[in-house]
C-alpha angles and dihedrals in degrees: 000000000000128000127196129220113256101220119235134210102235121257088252101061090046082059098055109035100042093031096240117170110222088248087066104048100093108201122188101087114100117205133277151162091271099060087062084052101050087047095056091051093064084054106041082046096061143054089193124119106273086259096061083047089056090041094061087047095054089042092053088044091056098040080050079058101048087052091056083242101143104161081058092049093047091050088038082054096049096044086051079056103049091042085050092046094048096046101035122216089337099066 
């Protein structure tokens, strides 16, 4: 059975967009359904703007941090990337 590449936003536009410090961007998850999944549910659970929806990503990725949970913080990463490569810019 075939999979197909999620896209990702790169590291650097993360960066950017959602004001994340390198110390902070948690690589080592590859990339899978669920982390669409994850993604849309930070859409679908809210009726905020789509900054307040990366904002609660970046918040759950630092509080993942803070818990020295960095197999969450690396998913949590992909899923903000995935989030940021479906919805552009604008994410």
């Amino acid at each position: 059975m075939a999979t197909t590449m999620q896209a990702l936003a790169p590291l650097s536009c993360c960066a950017q967009i959602c004001g994340l410090a390198s110390s902070e961007m948690i690589v080592g998850a590859a990339p899978r359904p669920e982390h669409a999944f994850l993604a849309a549910s930070y859409v679908q659970g809210s009726r905020a703007v789509k900054a307040t929806m990366r904002s609660a990503m970046v918040t759950a990725i630092r509080a993942a941090l803070k818990a020295y949970q960095m197999r969450s913080a690396a998913e949590l990463l992909v899923a903000l990337r995935v989030m940021i490569a479906s919805n552009g810019a604008s994410a």
